[in-house]
Coordinates of C-alpha atoms in Angstrom, one line a residue:
X27 CA -0.1 0.0 0.0
X28 CA 1.2 3.5 -0.8
X29 CA 1.9 6.2 1.8
X30 CA -0.3 9.1 1.8
X31 CA 0.2 12.9 2.1
X32 CA -2.9 14.7 3.1
X33 CA -3.1 18.5 2.5
X34 CA -5.5 20.3 4.6
X35 CA -6.9 23.3 2.8
X36 CA -9.5 25.9 2.9
X37 CA -11.3 26.4 -0.3
X38 CA -10.1 29.8 -1.8
X39 CA -12.5 32.4 -1.0
X40 CA -12.0 36.3 -0.5
X41 CA -11.7 37.1 3.1
X42 CA -11.6 33.5 4.3
X43 CA -8.0 32.5 3.7
X44 CA -4.7 33.8 5.2
X45 CA -6.4 36.3 7.3
X46 CA -3.4 37.2 9.3
X47 CA -1.5 38.0 6.2
X48 CA -4.5 39.8 4.8
X49 CA -4.3 42.4 7.6
X50 CA -1.1 43.6 6.0
X51 CA -1.5 42.9 2.2
X52 CA -5.2 43.0 1.8
X53 CA -7.8 40.3 1.2
X54 CA -7.2 39.9 -2.6
X55 CA -3.4 39.7 -2.4
X56 CA -3.9 37.1 0.4
X57 CA -6.2 35.1 -1.6
X58 CA -3.8 35.2 -4.7
X59 CA -1.1 34.0 -2.4
X60 CA -3.1 31.2 -1.0
X61 CA -4.2 30.0 -4.5
X62 CA -0.6 30.2 -5.9
X63 CA 1.1 28.5 -3.0
X64 CA -1.6 25.8 -2.7
X65 CA -1.4 24.9 -6.5
X66 CA 2.4 24.8 -6.4
X67 CA 2.4 22.5 -3.4
X68 CA -0.2 20.2 -4.9
X69 CA 1.7 20.1 -8.3
X70 CA 5.0 19.3 -6.7
X71 CA 3.5 16.7 -4.4
X72 CA 1.4 15.0 -7.2
X73 CA 4.5 14.7 -9.3
X74 CA 6.2 12.3 -6.8
X75 CA 4.9 8.8 -7.5
X76 CA 6.3 7.5 -4.1
X77 CA 3.2 8.4 -2.4
X78 CA -0.5 9.3 -3.0
X79 CA -1.5 13.0 -2.6
X80 CA -5.0 13.8 -1.1
X81 CA -6.5 17.1 -0.5
X82 CA -8.9 17.4 2.6
X83 CA -10.9 20.6 2.1
X84 CA -13.2 22.8 4.2
X85 CA -16.0 23.5 3.6
X86 CA -16.6 19.9 2.7
X87 CA -18.9 20.5 -0.3
X88 CA -17.2 23.5 -1.7
X89 CA -16.0 23.4 -5.4
X90 CA -12.3 23.2 -5.9
X91 CA -10.4 22.7 -9.1
X92 CA -7.5 20.3 -8.3
X93 CA -4.5 19.2 -10.6
X94 CA -4.9 15.7 -12.0
X95 CA -4.3 12.6 -9.9
X96 CA -5.2 14.2 -6.7
X97 CA -7.9 12.6 -4.6
X98 CA -10.2 14.9 -2.5
X99 CA -11.8 13.9 0.9
X100 CA -13.9 16.1 3.2
X101 CA -12.5 17.3 6.6
X102 CA -15.8 16.5 8.4
X103 CA -16.9 18.0 11.7
X104 CA -15.1 18.9 15.0
X105 CA -11.9 20.6 16.1
X106 CA -8.6 20.2 14.1
X107 CA -7.7 17.1 16.0
X108 CA -11.0 15.3 15.2
X109 CA -10.7 16.3 11.6
X110 CA -7.1 15.0 11.5
X111 CA -8.1 11.7 13.1
X112 CA -10.9 11.4 10.4
X113 CA -8.1 11.8 7.7
X114 CA -5.9 9.1 9.4
X115 CA -8.8 6.7 9.6
X116 CA -9.4 7.1 5.8
X117 CA -6.0 5.4 5.0
X118 CA -5.5 2.6 7.5
X119 CA -2.6 1.1 5.5
X120 CA 0.7 2.7 5.0
X121 CA 2.1 5.9 6.6
X122 CA 0.1 9.1 6.5
X123 CA 1.5 12.5 6.7
X124 CA -0.9 15.7 7.1
X125 CA 0.3 19.2 5.9
X126 CA -1.7 22.3 6.6
X127 CA -1.9 25.0 4.0
X128 CA -3.5 27.8 5.9

């Protein structure tokens, strides 16, 4: 079974991502930064065939365009620990790493 890298991400929405950064550079610039860094991260991870790349997004049902070969799962309910536990349970075989993007 392949190892898995799960990227926790917020769906890119104006005013909802990189809020601390947005205080200094503005909501639009923070949104652009979030989109660019998330896309670069996902492209770099998905290019490596040693592991499976998965995105766990919030809100769960929001639309998000993803690079090819990237699986999407919901984060579900609860605090960050409960949502991380949910992600680990999805992949019971192999090692799992979670990366936060916000």
